[in-house]
Short mmCIF file of C-alpha atoms in Angstrom, two decimals:
data_model
loop_
_atom_site.label_atom_id
_atom_site.label_comp_id
_atom_site.label_asym_id
_atom_site.label_seq_id
_atom_site.Cartn_x
_atom_site.Cartn_y
_atom_site.Cartn_z
CA MET A 300 1.16 -62.10 -31.64
CA SER A 301 -1.50 -60.05 -33.47
CA ARG A 302 -2.80 -57.20 -31.28
CA ARG A 303 -0.46 -54.67 -29.94
CA VAL A 304 -1.50 -52.07 -27.21
CA TYR A 305 0.85 -49.30 -26.15
CA LEU A 306 -0.04 -47.96 -22.79
CA ASP A 307 3.40 -46.25 -21.75
CA HIS A 308 2.52 -42.55 -23.11
CA ASN A 309 4.16 -41.17 -20.05
CA ALA A 310 7.50 -42.81 -21.11
CA SER A 311 7.16 -41.75 -24.74
CA THR A 312 4.87 -41.14 -27.68
CA PRO A 313 4.77 -41.72 -31.23
CA VAL A 314 5.39 -38.94 -33.44
CA HIS A 315 2.07 -37.28 -34.81
CA PRO A 316 1.84 -37.60 -38.56
CA GLU A 317 1.41 -33.81 -38.96
CA VAL A 318 4.72 -33.16 -36.75
CA LEU A 319 6.60 -35.61 -38.76
CA ALA A 320 5.42 -33.80 -41.90
CA ALA A 321 6.53 -30.54 -40.54
CA MET A 322 9.78 -31.79 -39.60
CA LEU A 323 11.02 -33.48 -42.76
CA PRO A 324 11.86 -30.42 -44.90
CA TYR A 325 14.33 -29.50 -42.08
CA PHE A 326 16.57 -32.63 -42.79
CA ALA A 327 17.71 -32.09 -46.39
CA GLU A 328 16.04 -29.23 -47.76
CA VAL A 329 16.19 -26.45 -45.10
CA TYR A 330 19.60 -27.47 -43.66
CA GLY A 331 21.47 -24.16 -42.74
CA ASN A 332 22.81 -23.45 -39.23
CA PRO A 333 20.26 -20.94 -37.78
CA SER A 334 23.05 -18.77 -36.55
CA SER A 335 24.41 -18.13 -39.95
CA ILE A 336 23.23 -14.82 -41.67
CA HIS A 337 22.93 -16.13 -45.16
CA ALA A 338 19.60 -17.18 -46.75
CA PHE A 339 20.31 -20.88 -45.86
CA GLY A 340 20.63 -20.02 -42.20
CA ARG A 341 17.91 -17.63 -42.20
CA GLU A 342 15.33 -20.20 -43.46
CA ALA A 343 16.26 -22.60 -40.67
CA ARG A 344 15.92 -19.69 -38.25
CA GLU A 345 12.51 -19.04 -39.48
CA GLY A 346 11.43 -22.35 -38.82
CA MET A 347 12.71 -22.17 -35.32
CA ASP A 348 11.22 -18.63 -34.48
CA LEU A 349 7.73 -19.95 -35.57
CA ALA A 350 8.24 -23.07 -33.08
CA ARG A 351 9.44 -20.77 -30.41
CA GLU A 352 6.33 -18.58 -30.89
CA ARG A 353 3.94 -21.45 -30.75
CA VAL A 354 5.48 -22.73 -27.43
CA ALA A 355 5.41 -19.26 -26.10
CA SER A 356 1.90 -18.70 -27.07
CA PHE A 357 0.95 -22.02 -25.43
CA LEU A 358 2.27 -20.77 -22.07
CA LYS A 359 1.23 -17.20 -22.63
CA VAL A 360 4.58 -15.79 -22.31
CA SER A 361 7.15 -14.00 -24.55
CA SER A 362 8.94 -15.99 -27.13
CA GLN A 363 12.34 -14.63 -25.72
CA GLU A 364 11.61 -16.45 -22.51
CA ILE A 365 11.66 -19.88 -24.21
CA VAL A 366 15.03 -21.75 -24.48
CA PHE A 367 15.38 -25.13 -26.51
CA THR A 368 17.45 -27.95 -24.90
CA SER A 369 18.07 -31.43 -25.75
CA GLY A 370 15.58 -33.07 -23.41
CA GLY A 371 13.68 -32.88 -20.26
CA THR A 372 16.49 -33.99 -18.01
CA GLU A 373 18.81 -31.05 -19.59
CA SER A 374 15.93 -28.59 -18.89
CA ASP A 375 15.76 -29.77 -15.33
CA ASN A 376 19.50 -29.80 -14.71
CA PHE A 377 19.62 -26.42 -16.20
CA ALA A 378 16.83 -24.86 -14.24
CA VAL A 379 18.02 -26.32 -10.78
CA LYS A 380 21.69 -25.49 -11.45
CA GLY A 381 21.36 -22.40 -13.23
CA LEU A 382 19.32 -20.87 -10.53
CA ALA A 383 21.52 -22.19 -7.79
CA TRP A 384 24.83 -21.20 -9.52
CA ALA A 385 23.53 -17.72 -10.08
CA ARG A 386 23.33 -17.24 -6.28
CA GLY A 387 26.72 -18.98 -5.42
CA LYS A 388 25.43 -20.74 -2.25
CA GLY A 389 22.40 -21.35 -0.21
CA HIS A 390 19.45 -23.56 0.40
CA LEU A 391 17.41 -25.32 -2.17
CA ILE A 392 13.89 -27.05 -1.53
CA THR A 393 12.54 -29.91 -3.64
CA SER A 394 10.03 -32.75 -2.99
CA GLN A 395 10.82 -36.44 -2.45
CA VAL A 396 8.70 -37.44 -5.67
CA GLU A 397 10.47 -35.49 -8.13
CA HIS A 398 11.97 -37.06 -11.30
CA HIS A 399 15.66 -38.14 -10.85
CA ALA A 400 16.70 -35.25 -13.22
CA VAL A 401 15.70 -32.75 -10.31
CA ILE A 402 16.65 -34.92 -7.27
CA ARG A 403 19.99 -35.93 -8.60
CA ALA A 404 20.96 -32.22 -9.66
CA CYS A 405 19.99 -31.01 -6.35
CA ARG A 406 22.02 -33.92 -4.76
CA ALA A 407 24.87 -32.71 -6.96
CA LEU A 408 24.62 -29.16 -5.79
CA GLU A 409 24.29 -30.45 -2.22
CA ALA A 410 27.76 -32.17 -2.78
CA GLN A 411 29.09 -28.66 -3.93
CA GLY A 412 27.92 -27.12 -0.66
CA PHE A 413 24.31 -26.06 -1.01
CA ASP A 414 21.89 -27.10 1.70
CA LEU A 415 18.88 -29.15 0.39
CA THR A 416 15.34 -29.82 1.97
CA CYS A 417 13.35 -32.53 0.27
CA VAL A 418 9.77 -31.95 1.46
CA GLY A 419 7.66 -35.27 1.82
CA VAL A 420 4.22 -35.94 0.51
CA ASP A 421 1.09 -37.37 1.81
CA GLU A 422 -0.42 -40.82 0.79
CA PHE A 423 -1.61 -39.44 -2.53
CA GLY A 424 1.82 -38.15 -3.42
CA MET A 425 0.85 -34.56 -2.92
CA VAL A 426 3.09 -31.78 -1.39
CA ASP A 427 1.53 -29.71 1.25
CA PRO A 428 2.44 -25.99 0.35
CA ASP A 429 2.65 -25.29 4.26
CA ASP A 430 5.58 -27.87 4.24
CA VAL A 431 7.25 -25.85 1.48
CA ARG A 432 6.47 -22.52 3.38
CA ARG A 433 8.11 -24.17 6.78
CA ALA A 434 11.12 -25.35 4.78
CA ILE A 435 12.06 -21.77 3.54
CA ARG A 436 14.98 -19.99 5.21
CA PRO A 437 16.39 -16.71 4.74
CA ASP A 438 19.14 -18.16 2.34
CA THR A 439 16.77 -20.28 0.15
CA VAL A 440 17.66 -19.70 -3.25
CA ALA A 441 15.32 -21.72 -5.33
CA ILE A 442 12.32 -23.96 -5.18
CA SER A 443 11.73 -26.94 -7.48
CA ILE A 444 8.50 -28.76 -7.53
CA MET A 445 7.13 -30.94 -10.37
CA HIS A 446 3.66 -30.13 -11.78
CA ALA A 447 2.56 -33.84 -12.15
CA ASN A 448 4.27 -37.06 -11.27
CA SER A 449 5.05 -39.34 -14.03
CA GLU A 450 4.58 -42.60 -12.06
CA VAL A 451 1.40 -41.99 -10.10
CA GLY A 452 -0.07 -39.06 -12.00
CA THR A 453 -0.66 -36.70 -8.93
CA ILE A 454 -0.81 -32.96 -9.77
CA GLN A 455 0.70 -30.81 -7.24
CA PRO A 456 -0.86 -27.69 -5.90
CA ILE A 457 1.46 -25.31 -7.93
CA GLU A 458 -0.59 -22.16 -7.58
CA ALA A 459 -0.26 -22.28 -3.79
CA ILE A 460 3.48 -23.04 -3.98
CA GLY A 461 3.73 -20.30 -6.44
CA ARG A 462 2.12 -17.84 -4.26
CA ILE A 463 4.43 -18.64 -1.32
CA ALA A 464 7.50 -18.59 -3.41
CA ARG A 465 6.58 -15.20 -4.54
CA GLU A 466 5.79 -13.93 -1.12
CA HIS A 467 9.25 -14.77 -0.25
CA GLY A 468 10.87 -13.76 -3.37
CA ILE A 469 12.23 -17.07 -4.34
CA PRO A 470 12.36 -18.33 -7.78
CA LEU A 471 10.14 -21.21 -8.42
CA HIS A 472 11.16 -24.00 -11.13
CA VAL A 473 8.42 -26.45 -12.25
CA ASP A 474 9.11 -29.70 -13.96
CA ALA A 475 6.15 -29.68 -16.27
CA VAL A 476 7.32 -32.63 -18.61
CA GLN A 477 4.18 -34.61 -17.86
CA THR A 478 1.78 -31.81 -18.09
CA PHE A 479 2.89 -29.54 -20.89
CA GLY A 480 0.40 -30.02 -23.63
CA LYS A 481 -1.83 -32.23 -21.71
CA LEU A 482 -3.14 -29.48 -19.15
CA PRO A 483 -3.67 -25.76 -19.54
CA LEU A 484 -0.37 -23.88 -18.23
CA ASP A 485 -0.55 -20.31 -17.18
CA VAL A 486 2.90 -19.72 -15.81
CA ASP A 487 1.95 -16.12 -14.45
CA ALA A 488 -1.17 -17.19 -12.73
CA LEU A 489 0.79 -20.34 -11.23
CA GLY A 490 3.60 -18.04 -10.18
CA ILE A 491 6.29 -19.97 -12.09
CA ASP A 492 9.80 -18.50 -12.99
CA ALA A 493 11.19 -21.65 -14.90
CA LEU A 494 9.24 -24.30 -16.46
CA SER A 495 10.72 -27.59 -17.96
CA PHE A 496 8.81 -29.10 -20.97
CA SER A 497 9.52 -31.79 -23.43
CA ALA A 498 8.52 -32.85 -27.07
CA HIS A 499 8.31 -36.64 -27.03
CA LYS A 500 5.67 -36.71 -24.32
CA ILE A 501 3.26 -34.82 -26.59
CA TYR A 502 3.71 -36.73 -30.02
CA GLY A 503 6.78 -34.76 -30.80
CA PRO A 504 10.46 -36.11 -31.43
CA LYS A 505 12.70 -37.36 -28.91
CA GLY A 506 15.89 -35.34 -28.15
CA VAL A 507 14.22 -31.97 -28.13
CA ALA A 508 12.91 -30.03 -25.18
CA GLY A 509 12.77 -26.59 -23.66
CA LEU A 510 12.92 -24.43 -20.58
CA PHE A 511 10.76 -21.35 -20.06
CA ILE A 512 12.92 -18.49 -18.08
CA ARG A 513 11.01 -15.61 -16.83
CA LYS A 514 12.62 -12.37 -18.17
CA GLY A 515 14.75 -10.91 -15.55
CA SER A 516 15.36 -14.09 -13.68
CA LYS A 517 18.78 -14.56 -12.34
CA MET A 518 20.09 -17.63 -13.97
CA VAL A 519 23.27 -18.69 -15.45
CA ALA A 520 24.21 -20.87 -18.47
CA VAL A 521 25.19 -24.41 -17.62
CA GLN A 522 26.42 -25.39 -21.01
CA HIS A 523 29.08 -22.89 -22.36
CA GLY A 524 30.23 -22.17 -25.98
CA GLY A 525 28.64 -20.08 -28.79
CA GLU A 526 26.09 -17.41 -28.53
CA HIS A 527 23.05 -19.53 -29.27
CA GLU A 528 19.66 -19.39 -27.39
CA ARG A 529 20.59 -15.68 -26.37
CA ARG A 530 23.77 -16.94 -24.73
CA ARG A 531 21.63 -19.09 -22.40
CA ARG A 532 22.33 -22.34 -23.87
CA ALA A 533 25.18 -23.04 -26.26
CA GLY A 534 25.16 -25.30 -29.04
CA THR A 535 23.58 -25.43 -32.50
CA GLU A 536 19.92 -26.13 -32.04
CA ASN A 537 18.20 -29.30 -33.28
CA VAL A 538 16.26 -27.29 -35.80
CA ALA A 539 14.20 -30.26 -37.19
CA GLY A 540 13.34 -31.34 -33.60
CA ILE A 541 12.45 -27.82 -32.49
CA VAL A 542 9.99 -27.51 -35.46
CA GLY A 543 8.38 -30.78 -34.53
CA LEU A 544 8.06 -29.58 -30.83
CA GLY A 545 6.32 -26.40 -32.15
CA LYS A 546 4.04 -28.44 -34.42
CA ALA A 547 3.36 -30.86 -31.47
CA VAL A 548 2.43 -27.95 -29.17
CA GLU A 549 0.06 -26.33 -31.87
CA ILE A 550 -1.72 -29.50 -32.14
CA ARG A 551 -2.05 -30.14 -28.43
CA ALA A 552 -3.18 -26.63 -28.02
CA ARG A 553 -6.22 -27.68 -30.41
CA ASP A 554 -6.74 -31.22 -29.14
CA MET A 555 -5.77 -31.51 -25.57
CA HIS A 556 -9.35 -30.63 -24.11
CA THR A 557 -11.31 -33.23 -26.05
CA GLU A 558 -8.56 -35.70 -25.58
CA ALA A 559 -8.39 -35.27 -21.81
CA GLU A 560 -12.04 -35.96 -21.65
CA ARG A 561 -11.69 -39.25 -23.85
CA VAL A 562 -8.67 -40.74 -22.02
CA THR A 563 -10.12 -39.84 -18.61
CA ALA A 564 -13.06 -42.00 -19.62
CA LEU A 565 -10.74 -44.82 -20.95
CA ARG A 566 -8.82 -44.66 -17.78
CA ASP A 567 -11.69 -45.07 -15.69
CA ARG A 568 -13.02 -48.03 -17.58
CA LEU A 569 -9.65 -49.48 -17.26
CA TRP A 570 -9.77 -49.07 -13.35
CA ASP A 571 -13.35 -50.18 -13.11
CA GLY A 572 -12.57 -53.25 -15.18
CA VAL A 573 -9.62 -54.48 -13.20
CA ARG A 574 -10.90 -53.68 -9.84
CA SER A 575 -14.04 -55.62 -10.56
CA ARG A 576 -12.05 -58.73 -11.59
CA VAL A 577 -8.94 -58.76 -9.74
CA PRO A 578 -8.87 -59.03 -5.86
CA GLU A 579 -6.47 -57.01 -3.75
CA VAL A 580 -5.63 -54.10 -6.17
CA ARG A 581 -5.48 -50.50 -5.46
CA LEU A 582 -4.97 -47.20 -7.51
CA SER A 583 -1.87 -45.30 -6.44
CA GLY A 584 -1.87 -41.32 -6.71
CA HIS A 585 -4.67 -38.77 -5.96
CA PRO A 586 -8.05 -39.85 -6.78
CA GLY A 587 -9.10 -36.56 -8.34
CA HIS A 588 -5.96 -34.34 -9.02
CA ARG A 589 -4.27 -36.63 -11.35
CA LEU A 590 -3.22 -36.78 -15.04
CA PRO A 591 -5.93 -37.54 -17.38
CA GLY A 592 -4.61 -40.76 -18.95
CA THR A 593 -2.60 -42.19 -16.02
CA ALA A 594 -3.61 -45.14 -14.12
CA SER A 595 -1.13 -46.72 -11.67
CA PHE A 596 -2.02 -49.97 -10.01
CA LEU A 597 -0.70 -51.55 -7.11
CA PHE A 598 -1.02 -55.30 -7.01
CA ARG A 599 -0.68 -56.74 -3.73
CA HIS A 600 1.62 -59.78 -3.50
CA VAL A 601 2.71 -59.87 -7.02
CA GLU A 602 5.99 -58.74 -8.52
CA SER A 603 5.47 -55.78 -10.99
CA GLU A 604 8.09 -56.92 -13.48
CA SER A 605 6.38 -60.25 -13.92
CA ILE A 606 3.15 -58.57 -14.86
CA VAL A 607 5.02 -56.23 -17.34
CA LEU A 608 6.66 -59.45 -18.76
CA GLY A 609 3.22 -61.32 -18.84
CA LEU A 610 1.36 -58.34 -20.49
CA ASP A 611 4.43 -57.96 -23.03
CA LEU A 612 4.01 -61.48 -24.07
CA LYS A 613 0.30 -60.37 -24.94
CA GLY A 614 1.52 -57.42 -27.04
CA ILE A 615 0.70 -54.90 -24.25
CA GLY A 616 3.29 -52.30 -23.28
CA VAL A 617 3.17 -50.80 -19.59
CA SER A 618 5.80 -49.99 -17.17
CA ALA A 619 6.88 -51.40 -13.83
CA GLY A 620 6.89 -49.31 -10.75
CA SER A 621 9.66 -51.32 -9.20
CA ALA A 622 12.75 -52.35 -11.18
CA CYS A 623 14.93 -55.51 -10.74
CA THR A 624 18.63 -54.95 -11.88
CA SER A 625 21.18 -57.50 -11.33
CA GLY A 626 19.26 -58.91 -8.24
CA ASN A 627 18.50 -55.65 -6.67
CA VAL A 628 14.89 -54.67 -6.59
CA GLU A 629 14.02 -51.23 -5.41
CA PRO A 630 10.38 -49.91 -5.04
CA SER A 631 9.93 -46.47 -6.85
CA HIS A 632 11.08 -43.83 -4.74
CA VAL A 633 7.62 -42.08 -5.26
CA LEU A 634 5.72 -45.03 -3.72
CA VAL A 635 8.24 -45.08 -0.83
CA ALA A 636 7.74 -41.30 -0.21
CA MET A 637 4.04 -41.77 -0.27
CA GLY A 638 4.47 -44.52 2.53
CA VAL A 639 3.05 -47.42 0.28
CA PRO A 640 3.64 -50.77 2.10
CA LEU A 641 6.38 -52.92 0.44
CA GLU A 642 3.89 -55.54 -0.25
CA TRP A 643 1.80 -53.26 -2.44
CA ALA A 644 4.75 -51.08 -3.71
CA MET A 645 6.58 -54.30 -5.39
CA GLY A 646 3.40 -54.83 -7.43
CA ALA A 647 3.17 -51.28 -8.98
CA VAL A 648 2.36 -51.23 -12.66
CA ARG A 649 1.56 -47.99 -14.73
CA CYS A 650 -0.74 -47.79 -17.62
CA SER A 651 -0.56 -44.40 -19.46
CA LEU A 652 -3.03 -43.82 -22.19
CA GLY A 653 -2.78 -41.63 -25.15
CA ARG A 654 -4.44 -40.47 -28.52
CA SER A 655 -4.50 -43.83 -30.19
CA THR A 656 -5.81 -45.83 -27.13
CA SER A 657 -9.24 -47.22 -28.01
CA ALA A 658 -11.99 -48.91 -25.82
CA GLU A 659 -11.21 -52.22 -27.43
CA ASP A 660 -7.48 -51.84 -26.34
CA ILE A 661 -8.60 -51.25 -22.71
CA ASP A 662 -10.89 -54.19 -22.80
CA TYR A 663 -8.32 -56.44 -24.26
CA VAL A 664 -5.72 -55.33 -21.40
CA ILE A 665 -8.59 -56.04 -18.77
CA GLU A 666 -9.02 -59.34 -20.24
CA CYS A 667 -5.34 -60.10 -20.15
CA VAL A 668 -4.59 -58.76 -16.59
CA GLU A 669 -6.96 -61.08 -14.63
CA PRO A 670 -5.73 -64.49 -15.68
CA LEU A 671 -2.15 -63.25 -15.39
CA VAL A 672 -2.30 -61.94 -11.90
CA ARG A 673 -4.34 -65.01 -10.91
CA LYS A 674 -1.58 -67.27 -12.22
CA LEU A 675 1.36 -65.29 -10.76
CA ARG A 676 -0.58 -65.31 -7.42
CA GLN A 677 -0.84 -69.08 -7.43
CA ALA A 678 2.77 -69.60 -7.34
CA MET A 679 3.21 -66.99 -4.86
CA PRO A 680 4.22 -67.93 -1.10
CA VAL A 681 1.80 -65.63 0.64
CA GLY A 682 3.11 -63.06 3.11
CA VAL A 683 6.57 -62.97 1.70
CA VAL A 684 6.83 -59.27 1.38
CA MET B 19 12.73 -60.97 -26.94
CA ARG B 20 15.30 -61.03 -24.42
CA TYR B 21 14.06 -64.37 -22.94
CA SER B 22 14.26 -67.83 -24.80
CA PRO B 23 11.02 -69.52 -25.75
CA THR B 24 11.53 -72.24 -23.23
CA LEU B 25 11.86 -69.58 -20.50
CA VAL B 26 8.70 -67.84 -21.69
CA ASP B 27 6.87 -71.29 -21.69
CA HIS B 28 7.86 -71.89 -18.02
CA PHE B 29 6.92 -68.39 -16.89
CA LEU B 30 3.62 -68.39 -18.77
CA ASN B 31 2.98 -72.12 -17.68
CA PRO B 32 4.78 -72.95 -14.61
CA ARG B 33 5.19 -76.57 -13.78
CA ASN B 34 4.61 -78.00 -10.40
CA ALA B 35 3.70 -74.39 -8.72
CA GLY B 36 1.95 -74.24 -5.41
CA LEU B 37 2.14 -76.06 -2.02
CA MET B 38 2.75 -79.64 -1.21
CA ARG B 39 0.80 -81.47 1.59
CA GLU B 40 3.12 -83.14 3.99
CA PRO B 41 6.44 -82.78 2.22
CA ASP B 42 9.49 -84.53 3.28
CA SER B 43 11.50 -81.50 3.30
CA VAL B 44 11.35 -77.72 2.49
CA GLY B 45 14.08 -75.46 1.35
CA GLU B 46 14.16 -71.68 0.80
CA ASN B 47 16.33 -69.08 -0.76
CA GLU B 48 15.98 -65.52 -0.71
CA TYR B 49 18.19 -63.40 -2.95
CA GLU B 50 20.04 -60.62 -0.87
CA GLY B 51 19.01 -57.12 -1.85
CA CYS B 52 16.32 -58.35 -3.90
CA GLY B 53 12.67 -59.31 -2.89
CA ASP B 54 12.90 -62.55 -4.74
CA LEU B 55 12.26 -65.53 -2.80
CA THR B 56 11.87 -69.46 -3.81
CA ARG B 57 10.70 -72.29 -1.65
CA PHE B 58 10.83 -75.92 -2.85
CA PHE B 59 8.96 -78.89 -1.40
CA LEU B 60 10.41 -82.40 -1.89
CA ARG B 61 8.67 -85.71 -1.63
CA VAL B 62 11.41 -88.41 -1.36
CA ARG B 63 11.07 -92.12 -2.12
CA ASP B 64 14.14 -94.57 -1.88
CA GLY B 65 16.38 -91.61 -1.85
CA ARG B 66 14.92 -89.86 -4.91
CA ALA B 67 13.03 -86.68 -5.10
CA VAL B 68 9.98 -88.08 -6.66
CA GLU B 69 8.02 -85.04 -6.51
CA ILE B 70 9.04 -81.47 -6.44
CA ARG B 71 6.89 -78.40 -6.00
CA PHE B 72 7.69 -74.74 -5.63
CA GLN B 73 6.39 -71.15 -4.67
CA THR B 74 7.99 -68.10 -5.79
CA TYR B 75 7.89 -64.40 -5.49
CA GLY B 76 10.02 -62.74 -8.26
CA CYS B 77 10.36 -61.56 -11.81
CA GLY B 78 9.62 -63.76 -14.90
CA PRO B 79 13.01 -65.43 -15.03
CA THR B 80 12.78 -66.38 -11.34
CA ILE B 81 9.41 -67.96 -11.81
CA ALA B 82 10.83 -69.89 -14.95
CA ALA B 83 13.93 -71.01 -13.18
CA ALA B 84 11.86 -72.58 -10.12
CA SER B 85 9.48 -74.19 -12.65
CA MET B 86 12.47 -75.58 -14.83
CA ALA B 87 14.16 -76.83 -11.84
CA SER B 88 11.11 -78.72 -10.61
CA GLU B 89 11.11 -80.63 -13.82
CA LEU B 90 14.86 -80.97 -14.32
CA TYR B 91 15.53 -82.67 -11.09
CA ARG B 92 12.61 -84.83 -10.48
CA GLY B 93 13.53 -88.45 -10.13
CA ARG B 94 17.21 -87.55 -9.09
CA LEU B 95 19.05 -88.76 -6.03
CA VAL B 96 18.77 -86.18 -2.99
CA GLY B 97 22.50 -86.54 -2.89
CA ASP B 98 22.81 -85.13 -6.38
CA LEU B 99 20.48 -82.33 -5.50
CA CYS B 100 22.72 -81.16 -2.74
CA ARG B 101 25.46 -80.56 -5.39
CA LEU B 102 23.37 -78.91 -8.28
CA GLU B 103 24.49 -75.80 -9.68
CA ALA B 104 22.74 -72.79 -11.09
CA GLY B 105 24.35 -73.16 -14.43
CA GLU B 106 22.53 -76.48 -15.21
CA ILE B 107 19.16 -74.45 -14.81
CA GLU B 108 20.42 -71.57 -16.89
CA ARG B 109 21.47 -73.89 -19.60
CA ALA B 110 18.15 -75.67 -19.41
CA LEU B 111 16.33 -72.32 -19.94
CA GLU B 112 18.38 -71.73 -22.80
CA GLY B 113 20.28 -68.74 -21.27
CA LEU B 114 19.53 -65.74 -19.05
CA PRO B 115 20.42 -62.19 -19.59
CA ASP B 116 23.42 -60.88 -17.53
CA ASP B 117 21.10 -58.99 -15.18
CA ARG B 118 18.89 -61.89 -14.58
CA LYS B 119 21.49 -64.64 -13.74
CA HIS B 120 20.23 -64.56 -10.16
CA ALA B 121 17.19 -66.22 -11.20
CA ALA B 122 18.98 -69.52 -11.61
CA ASP B 123 21.06 -68.97 -8.28
CA ILE B 124 17.82 -68.44 -6.37
CA ALA B 125 16.20 -71.73 -7.63
CA ALA B 126 19.48 -73.57 -7.35
CA GLY B 127 19.96 -72.28 -3.57
CA ALA B 128 16.41 -73.22 -2.73
CA LEU B 129 16.50 -76.65 -4.22
CA ARG B 130 19.90 -77.38 -2.59
CA ALA B 131 18.39 -76.13 0.85
CA ALA B 132 15.56 -78.62 0.65
CA ALA B 133 17.84 -81.54 -0.32
CA PHE B 134 20.14 -80.52 2.59
CA GLN B 135 17.14 -80.46 5.22
CA TYR B 136 16.19 -83.99 3.92
CA GLN B 137 19.55 -85.48 4.36
CA ALA B 138 19.81 -83.67 7.91
CA ARG B 139 16.54 -85.07 8.97
CA GLN B 140 17.75 -88.54 7.85
CA GLY B 141 20.79 -88.06 10.25
#
């Protein structure tokens, strides 16, 4: 295998060389605990403070409103549980297409006595803001809707949902893990009170992320211990990771507009190439309101994991929309919520492009997809699913 | 790679895939809870499966297991096919990861079903 093509940037990204260079001194040279008052600690804190300022500047918020965490999943749990527990009881609103970190956190709260409404989506995976409005009750304590879906790339109408949330005085949490550093984010204009973001989706390291919490928001800590992060999230900070996150955001603020244009063109090249060669293939997600680098294909009457394996053997990394574990295949909850028929949903394959993706990579993928799908379909009993 | 070179070869180059015209028997097996399905077609002469073809819908190992079974059992007595076990197919594929053991089960069940159908028709 000679050529390797990584088209799974929505899952994770390689650390940018400038990010790695910024992080390296924080392992062995600047190693103090940022909570310590001596010079060793102060040096670590300076690095962390700069990162906090870079994130705050990107979101156009105060650095005091940024809390660092260990990952997008922690940020989502923190936001949803922190908002709910601060109010003790009541009703939560989320959508059927959220990341499991939000859906399962909400389900855990439901088991504790909170009421939960999961609003549906249309065929493009988009939430109707009016559905959110209709779901609101006098005891609704929080709304959590993602900014963009990692599987199908659909961008939600957050501004309209934010307006509704504000009209009713309900805090809005937005899981922006897939858009932070990819699209401009103005939390004031969008009416957001809490926003989850992560480093490793934007060429930063894994294991570090954050949560914007609007000043004055009623939110309790989920993790208890020391006085870190202004008593909102206990635990010694991952200083090197946070420095990397700060650097990654700085680079994205500089590069994201040109890269969005570039990957959008490549994504369209991929789609045009595949659909012109392969019969019975569709693109899932919204045709216009979608992440720049995400192309989610639905191949009818093919099993997605066999495509992922076939492409893997050609050195291409993509992800399956349905997963088979110990003989249990479940189509993605996102595609189910969108009402995608099973015969299409089982053949879901996501390609997510990034800064290293070239036109040659895309042409190679197109070349590999056509014969693979043709061969898989030859062995297929038509009309099975 | 979590799959053996033999499995990968059968996945990429499935043997005997596709329909059979006027088979002597057909057997099918669908794995419960999983969308995977395999269908075998047998041509029998003098009590032996002289030709075995298959169609399958499933993940890579499921395709490879059906392909392997179609080669492994060609020329064998139908009575033997009624007693075949998934472990034989798994061994021929040089192993399956724990979460893909069902691939051999599906192929074994479908091929046994085809053999049983042939025997039932013979009375």
